[in-house]
mmCIF file of C-alpha atoms in Angstrom:
data_model
loop_
_atom_site.group_PDB
_atom_site.id
_atom_site.type_symbol
_atom_site.label_atom_id
_atom_site.label_comp_id
_atom_site.label_asym_id
_atom_site.label_seq_id
_atom_site.Cartn_x
_atom_site.Cartn_y
_atom_site.Cartn_z
ATOM 1 C CA MET A 15 -21.030 38.096 -5.565
ATOM 2 C CA ASN A 16 -23.423 39.940 -4.307
ATOM 3 C CA THR A 17 -23.600 43.621 -4.811
ATOM 4 C CA ASP A 18 -23.958 45.141 -2.036
ATOM 5 C CA LEU A 19 -21.871 43.078 -0.207
ATOM 6 C CA LYS A 20 -19.020 46.193 -0.766
ATOM 7 C CA ASN A 21 -21.334 48.349 1.058
ATOM 8 C CA ILE A 22 -22.080 45.673 4.122
ATOM 9 C CA ILE A 23 -18.510 44.640 4.738
ATOM 10 C CA ASN A 24 -17.604 48.624 4.961
ATOM 11 C CA ARG A 25 -20.343 48.857 6.536
ATOM 12 C CA GLU A 26 -18.632 46.335 9.860
ATOM 13 C CA LEU A 27 -16.114 46.678 10.180
ATOM 14 C CA ASN A 28 -14.522 49.709 12.193
ATOM 15 C CA ILE A 29 -11.894 50.611 8.815
ATOM 16 C CA HIS A 30 -10.383 53.709 10.949
ATOM 17 C CA ILE A 31 -8.551 51.386 13.149
ATOM 18 C CA LEU A 32 -7.873 49.119 10.642
ATOM 19 C CA LYS A 33 -6.218 52.077 8.552
ATOM 20 C CA GLU A 34 -4.300 52.678 11.829
ATOM 21 C CA ILE A 35 -2.706 48.974 12.293
ATOM 22 C CA TYR A 36 -2.248 48.933 8.724
ATOM 23 C CA ILE A 37 -0.002 52.363 8.868
ATOM 24 C CA PHE A 38 0.527 51.078 11.951
ATOM 25 C CA SER A 39 2.060 47.724 11.219
ATOM 26 C CA ASN A 40 5.181 46.905 10.130
ATOM 27 C CA THR A 41 6.011 43.079 10.751
ATOM 28 C CA PRO A 42 3.233 41.384 8.379
ATOM 29 C CA MET A 43 2.440 38.621 12.013
ATOM 30 C CA TYR A 44 1.429 42.665 13.987
ATOM 31 C CA LEU A 45 -1.352 43.464 11.267
ATOM 32 C CA TYR A 46 -1.893 39.552 10.858
ATOM 33 C CA LYS A 47 -2.592 39.270 15.834
ATOM 34 C CA ASN A 48 -4.106 42.587 15.397
ATOM 35 C CA PHE A 49 -6.552 42.617 13.035
ATOM 36 C CA ARG A 50 -7.812 39.015 13.934
ATOM 37 C CA LYS A 51 -8.551 40.712 17.716
ATOM 38 C CA ASP A 52 -10.459 42.803 15.721
ATOM 39 C CA LEU A 53 -13.773 41.969 16.667
ATOM 40 C CA GLY A 54 -15.640 43.370 13.737
ATOM 41 C CA ILE A 55 -13.957 41.280 10.967
ATOM 42 C CA GLN A 56 -14.417 38.441 13.300
ATOM 43 C CA LEU A 57 -17.812 39.484 12.709
ATOM 44 C CA LEU A 58 -17.292 39.412 8.929
ATOM 45 C CA ALA A 59 -16.477 35.573 9.547
ATOM 46 C CA ASN A 60 -19.649 34.653 10.656
ATOM 47 C CA LYS A 61 -21.748 36.540 8.800
ATOM 48 C CA TYR A 62 -21.515 35.425 5.641
ATOM 49 C CA SER A 63 -19.783 32.471 3.430
ATOM 50 C CA PHE A 64 -16.505 31.590 2.605
ATOM 51 C CA ALA A 65 -17.299 32.425 -0.972
ATOM 52 C CA ASP A 66 -19.065 35.600 -1.354
ATOM 53 C CA LEU A 67 -15.693 37.025 0.669
ATOM 54 C CA ILE A 68 -13.671 34.783 -1.159
ATOM 55 C CA ASP A 69 -15.328 36.449 -4.289
ATOM 56 C CA PHE A 70 -15.719 40.052 -1.985
ATOM 57 C CA PHE A 71 -11.447 39.490 -2.079
ATOM 58 C CA GLU A 72 -10.959 38.649 -6.144
ATOM 59 C CA ASN A 73 -13.122 41.774 -7.983
ATOM 60 C CA THR A 74 -11.481 43.325 -5.597
ATOM 61 C CA ILE A 75 -8.070 43.401 -6.206
ATOM 62 C CA LEU A 76 -8.205 42.697 -9.839
ATOM 63 C CA LYS A 77 -8.652 46.920 -9.853
ATOM 64 C CA GLU A 78 -6.390 48.633 -11.357
ATOM 65 C CA ARG A 79 -5.497 51.062 -8.733
ATOM 66 C CA LEU A 80 -6.959 50.694 -5.229
ATOM 67 C CA GLU A 81 -8.026 53.372 -2.599
ATOM 68 C CA LEU A 82 -7.086 52.520 1.117
ATOM 69 C CA ASP A 83 -9.884 51.146 2.406
ATOM 70 C CA GLU A 84 -9.976 48.627 -0.707
ATOM 71 C CA ILE A 85 -6.217 47.836 0.489
ATOM 72 C CA VAL A 86 -7.536 47.286 4.316
ATOM 73 C CA CYS A 87 -10.873 45.182 3.261
ATOM 74 C CA ILE A 88 -8.948 42.933 0.913
ATOM 75 C CA TYR A 89 -6.171 43.021 4.099
ATOM 76 C CA ALA A 90 -9.345 42.241 6.803
ATOM 77 C CA ILE A 91 -11.653 39.807 4.224
ATOM 78 C CA ILE A 92 -8.387 36.997 4.117
ATOM 79 C CA ILE A 93 -7.889 37.587 7.676
ATOM 80 C CA ALA A 94 -11.801 36.791 8.326
ATOM 81 C CA LEU A 95 -10.441 33.929 6.289
ATOM 82 C CA THR A 96 -9.013 32.527 9.503
ATOM 83 C CA TYR A 97 -11.833 32.537 10.873
ATOM 84 C CA ILE A 98 -12.922 30.086 9.171
ATOM 85 C CA GLU A 99 -12.126 26.702 8.771
ATOM 86 C CA TYR A 100 -8.422 25.840 7.919
ATOM 87 C CA TYR A 101 -10.200 22.593 5.273
ATOM 88 C CA LYS A 102 -12.437 25.211 3.162
ATOM 89 C CA THR A 103 -10.202 28.054 2.241
ATOM 90 C CA ALA A 104 -7.372 25.511 2.338
ATOM 91 C CA PHE A 105 -7.014 25.854 -1.819
ATOM 92 C CA PHE A 106 -7.355 30.434 -1.320
ATOM 93 C CA PHE A 107 -4.483 30.905 0.571
ATOM 94 C CA GLU A 108 -2.511 27.990 -0.688
ATOM 95 C CA LYS A 109 -1.867 30.159 -3.904
ATOM 96 C CA LEU A 110 -2.745 33.474 -1.849
ATOM 97 C CA ASP A 111 0.991 34.459 -3.124
ATOM 98 C CA THR A 112 -0.472 34.337 -6.301
ATOM 99 C CA TYR A 113 -1.913 37.813 -5.658
ATOM 100 C CA ASN A 114 -0.316 41.137 -6.567
ATOM 101 C CA PHE A 115 -0.584 42.481 -3.250
ATOM 102 C CA LYS A 116 2.624 43.486 -0.505
ATOM 103 C CA TRP A 117 2.733 40.614 2.134
ATOM 104 C CA ALA A 118 1.057 37.991 -0.013
ATOM 105 C CA LYS A 119 3.838 35.376 0.435
ATOM 106 C CA GLU A 120 4.135 36.350 4.533
ATOM 107 C CA LEU A 121 0.418 36.181 5.056
ATOM 108 C CA LYS A 122 0.332 32.638 3.171
ATOM 109 C CA TYR A 123 3.666 31.155 5.363
ATOM 110 C CA ILE A 124 1.661 32.755 8.404
ATOM 111 C CA ILE A 125 -1.619 31.770 7.913
ATOM 112 C CA MET A 126 -1.001 28.112 6.901
ATOM 113 C CA SER A 127 1.643 27.735 9.809
ATOM 114 C CA PHE A 128 -0.882 28.079 12.158
ATOM 115 C CA ALA A 129 -3.065 26.268 10.248
ATOM 116 C CA LYS A 130 -1.508 22.956 12.459
ATOM 117 C CA SER A 131 -2.811 21.851 15.792
ATOM 118 C CA THR A 132 -0.785 20.417 18.257
ATOM 119 C CA GLU A 133 -0.373 17.878 21.172
ATOM 120 C CA ILE A 134 2.298 17.618 23.529
ATOM 121 C CA ILE A 135 2.276 15.219 24.830
ATOM 122 C CA LYS A 136 4.601 14.372 28.427
ATOM 123 C CA LYS A 137 5.574 10.979 29.803
ATOM 124 C CA LYS A 138 7.778 9.420 32.900
ATOM 125 C CA ILE A 139 8.651 6.569 32.385
ATOM 126 C CA GLU A 140 9.054 4.951 36.166
ATOM 127 C CA PRO A 141 12.115 2.768 36.053
ATOM 128 C CA ARG A 142 11.464 -0.742 35.909
ATOM 129 C CA ILE A 143 14.681 -2.190 39.417
ATOM 130 C CA THR A 144 14.885 -5.416 39.545
ATOM 131 C CA ILE A 145 16.541 -6.584 43.197
ATOM 132 C CA LYS A 146 18.037 -9.931 43.134
ATOM 133 C CA GLU A 147 18.822 -12.014 46.540
ATOM 134 C CA GLU A 148 22.633 -12.462 46.858
ATOM 135 C CA PRO A 149 21.739 -16.580 48.423
ATOM 136 C CA ALA A 150 23.122 -16.848 52.322
ATOM 137 C CA MET B 17 -5.931 7.932 5.509
ATOM 138 C CA ILE B 18 -3.607 9.209 7.656
ATOM 139 C CA LYS B 19 -0.893 9.190 7.385
ATOM 140 C CA SER B 20 1.964 9.945 9.778
ATOM 141 C CA THR B 21 5.247 12.035 7.322
ATOM 142 C CA ILE B 22 7.979 13.369 9.445
ATOM 143 C CA MET B 23 9.526 10.560 12.829
ATOM 144 C CA LEU B 24 11.942 11.361 14.155
ATOM 145 C CA CYS B 25 13.437 11.977 17.634
ATOM 146 C CA ALA B 26 15.718 14.672 19.205
ATOM 147 C CA GLU B 27 17.430 16.244 21.954
ATOM 148 C CA GLY B 28 15.339 19.586 22.115
ATOM 149 C CA ILE B 29 11.793 20.451 20.257
ATOM 150 C CA VAL B 30 10.090 23.135 21.203
ATOM 151 C CA ARG B 31 7.092 25.622 19.972
ATOM 152 C CA ASP B 32 7.298 29.339 18.529
ATOM 153 C CA THR B 33 4.182 30.025 20.025
ATOM 154 C CA GLU B 34 4.764 33.401 17.398
ATOM 155 C CA SER B 35 5.291 31.596 14.668
ATOM 156 C CA ASN B 36 3.408 27.641 16.111
ATOM 157 C CA ASN B 37 6.126 27.209 14.258
ATOM 158 C CA ILE B 38 8.797 23.513 15.178
ATOM 159 C CA SER B 39 12.765 23.540 15.699
ATOM 160 C CA VAL B 40 14.299 20.565 16.179
ATOM 161 C CA PHE B 41 17.502 20.335 18.470
ATOM 162 C CA ASN B 42 20.247 17.599 18.117
ATOM 163 C CA ILE B 43 17.933 14.094 15.420
ATOM 164 C CA LEU B 44 19.593 11.447 17.435
ATOM 165 C CA GLU B 45 20.723 8.963 15.691
ATOM 166 C CA GLN B 46 23.145 6.748 17.666
ATOM 167 C CA PHE B 47 23.651 5.981 21.145
ATOM 168 C CA THR B 48 26.912 5.019 22.048
ATOM 169 C CA SER B 49 28.170 3.393 25.816
ATOM 170 C CA GLU B 50 30.604 1.096 27.393
ATOM 171 C CA GLY B 51 27.836 0.538 30.094
ATOM 172 C CA PHE B 52 24.000 -1.401 30.259
ATOM 173 C CA PRO B 53 21.619 -0.955 30.424
ATOM 174 C CA LEU B 54 22.169 3.094 30.045
ATOM 175 C CA PHE B 55 20.158 5.387 30.797
ATOM 176 C CA ILE B 56 17.997 8.771 28.665
ATOM 177 C CA GLN B 57 16.787 11.602 30.675
ATOM 178 C CA LYS B 58 14.898 13.833 28.499
ATOM 179 C CA PHE B 59 14.238 13.046 24.723
ATOM 180 C CA TYR B 60 11.824 13.917 21.541
ATOM 181 C CA VAL B 61 9.092 12.375 19.865
ATOM 182 C CA PHE B 62 7.908 14.077 17.383
ATOM 183 C CA ASN B 63 5.592 13.180 14.898
ATOM 184 C CA TYR B 64 3.946 15.685 11.926
ATOM 185 C CA LEU B 65 0.618 13.716 11.085
ATOM 186 C CA GLU B 66 -1.554 14.811 7.838
ATOM 187 C CA ARG B 67 -5.489 13.403 7.581
ATOM 188 C CA GLU B 68 -7.447 13.460 5.299
ATOM 189 C CA LEU B 69 -10.604 15.964 5.027
ATOM 190 C CA ALA B 70 -12.947 12.097 4.886
ATOM 191 C CA ASP B 71 -10.914 10.967 8.467
ATOM 192 C CA PRO B 72 -12.279 11.789 11.737
ATOM 193 C CA SER B 73 -10.466 14.799 13.074
ATOM 194 C CA GLN B 74 -9.997 12.987 16.914
ATOM 195 C CA ILE B 75 -7.774 9.611 17.249
ATOM 196 C CA ASP B 76 -6.435 7.849 19.186
ATOM 197 C CA CYS B 77 -3.025 6.836 18.923
ATOM 198 C CA GLN B 78 0.636 5.164 20.356
ATOM 199 C CA VAL B 79 4.039 5.155 20.487
ATOM 200 C CA ILE B 80 5.625 2.941 21.031
ATOM 201 C CA ILE B 81 9.605 2.874 22.584
ATOM 202 C CA THR B 82 11.624 -0.927 21.741
ATOM 203 C CA ASN B 83 14.762 -1.953 22.600
ATOM 204 C CA ASN B 84 15.328 -5.215 20.339
ATOM 205 C CA ASN B 85 12.352 -7.319 20.982
ATOM 206 C CA ALA B 86 11.831 -5.098 24.445
ATOM 207 C CA GLU B 87 8.991 -3.175 24.275
ATOM 208 C CA LEU B 88 10.381 0.575 26.656
ATOM 209 C CA ALA B 89 7.305 1.841 26.788
ATOM 210 C CA SER B 90 4.053 3.109 25.795
ATOM 211 C CA VAL B 91 2.546 6.304 25.572
ATOM 212 C CA PRO B 92 -0.896 6.993 24.655
ATOM 213 C CA ILE B 93 -2.021 10.114 22.785
ATOM 214 C CA HIS B 94 -5.434 11.541 21.890
ATOM 215 C CA ILE B 95 -4.637 13.377 19.018
ATOM 216 C CA ASP B 96 -7.678 15.983 18.160
ATOM 217 C CA PHE B 97 -6.717 18.079 14.208
ATOM 218 C CA LEU B 98 -9.556 20.236 15.280
ATOM 219 C CA ASP B 99 -10.390 22.017 11.063
ATOM 220 C CA LYS B 100 -7.044 21.533 10.274
ATOM 221 C CA LEU B 101 -5.193 18.610 8.480
ATOM 222 C CA ARG B 102 -2.305 18.788 9.693
ATOM 223 C CA ASN B 103 -0.728 18.149 13.642
ATOM 224 C CA ARG B 104 1.954 17.843 15.517
ATOM 225 C CA ALA B 105 2.419 15.460 18.210
ATOM 226 C CA ILE B 106 5.296 15.399 20.665
ATOM 227 C CA VAL B 107 6.009 14.052 22.954
ATOM 228 C CA THR B 108 8.837 13.969 26.143
ATOM 229 C CA VAL B 109 9.691 10.849 27.098
ATOM 230 C CA ASN B 110 12.060 11.759 30.493
ATOM 231 C CA GLY B 111 13.836 8.723 32.297
ATOM 232 C CA LEU B 112 14.159 5.724 29.274
ATOM 233 C CA ALA B 113 16.475 2.928 30.080
ATOM 234 C CA ILE B 114 17.984 0.900 27.118
ATOM 235 C CA LEU B 115 18.928 -1.724 28.833
ATOM 236 C CA ASN B 116 21.205 -3.567 25.247
ATOM 237 C CA PRO B 117 22.754 -2.480 22.137
ATOM 238 C CA GLY B 118 21.481 -2.900 18.927
ATOM 239 C CA ARG B 119 18.416 -0.384 18.543
ATOM 240 C CA LEU B 120 15.558 1.345 19.787
ATOM 241 C CA THR B 121 13.341 1.978 17.440
ATOM 242 C CA ALA B 122 9.849 4.325 18.532
ATOM 243 C CA ARG B 123 6.499 3.478 16.114
ATOM 244 C CA MET B 124 4.008 5.568 15.530
ATOM 245 C CA MET B 125 0.513 2.715 15.894
ATOM 246 C CA LEU B 126 -3.154 3.778 15.397
ATOM 247 C CA ASN B 127 -5.122 0.662 15.795
ATOM 248 C CA GLY B 128 -2.486 -1.867 15.792
ATOM 249 C CA VAL B 129 -1.594 0.155 12.329
ATOM 250 C CA GLU B 130 2.305 1.156 11.929
ATOM 251 C CA LEU B 131 1.921 4.598 10.827
ATOM 252 C CA GLY B 132 5.694 5.940 10.365
ATOM 253 C CA SER B 133 8.924 5.084 13.586
ATOM 254 C CA TYR B 134 12.192 5.838 14.115
ATOM 255 C CA LYS B 135 15.278 3.522 14.495
ATOM 256 C CA ILE B 136 18.507 4.471 16.804
ATOM 257 C CA ASP B 137 21.755 2.734 16.719
ATOM 258 C CA VAL B 138 22.628 1.744 20.372
ATOM 259 C CA VAL B 139 26.234 1.333 20.314
ATOM 260 C CA SER B 140 28.423 -0.695 22.120
ATOM 261 C CA SER B 141 32.303 1.267 22.899
ATOM 262 C CA ARG B 142 33.532 -0.837 25.262
ATOM 263 C CA PRO B 143 36.999 -2.907 23.883
ATOM 264 C CA PRO B 144 36.548 -6.359 23.065
ATOM 265 C CA GLU B 145 38.233 -8.284 25.366
ATOM 266 C CA ILE B 146 41.904 -9.746 24.532
ATOM 267 C CA ILE B 147 42.246 -13.402 25.137
ATOM 268 C CA PRO B 148 46.187 -13.915 27.276
ATOM 269 C CA GLU B 149 46.861 -16.455 24.640
ATOM 270 C CA HIS B 150 48.248 -19.447 26.974
ATOM 271 C CA GLN B 151 51.252 -20.575 27.360
#
């Protein structure tokens, strides 16, 4: 892992706003939606490779005791990874519930439920009417 | 290889924009009618498609609806998986006249290959005709 990555990530993120969202979140969906709106998190996905972000996540989550900033960073990394092509990060999200942190399982299912495209097509079938002429 | 892992027809299908989950109501198993043609005002054909990374992300499919051997409708569908490996395709069919009892079949076709199909029995409930005995 890039040793400066933690500092860089902390610099990129507006940690105070994210902390506020995290503390205010009463459901995982609220956290997911509001973290996804954050521009700093979107920038993370653009600036860093998914391998670096996953590396940072795994190194942080293994710590025995996490500070609030680190917890918020963990969620930020997960949400940043949702901006990367899903086929690259699928292996990570599929095992997300094996990590020990709050809403791991819920976030996994939210992210996986959005990892599908949808096509909605409407077809109106014109009736085929056959008129038989009666013989005069 | 692109696969259709779920294909079904139902009276109602909705997508929850909040969770992106699909809900299906009243899966169609059988139509029963005394007379034919039987007019079905609205129903949905649902396909859950999966692809592998090597497969193209955009494909052109067709949903073909047949009554016994008669083709009733052919609906072209352009499917864009985007960067995902799964797609849900929902086709709303408005106004279908089933001509004869037997079977209604919806098929999902890709380049002439059937990815999936769903069959609904069409039953005539007309009571058997009683032929009076000649005296």
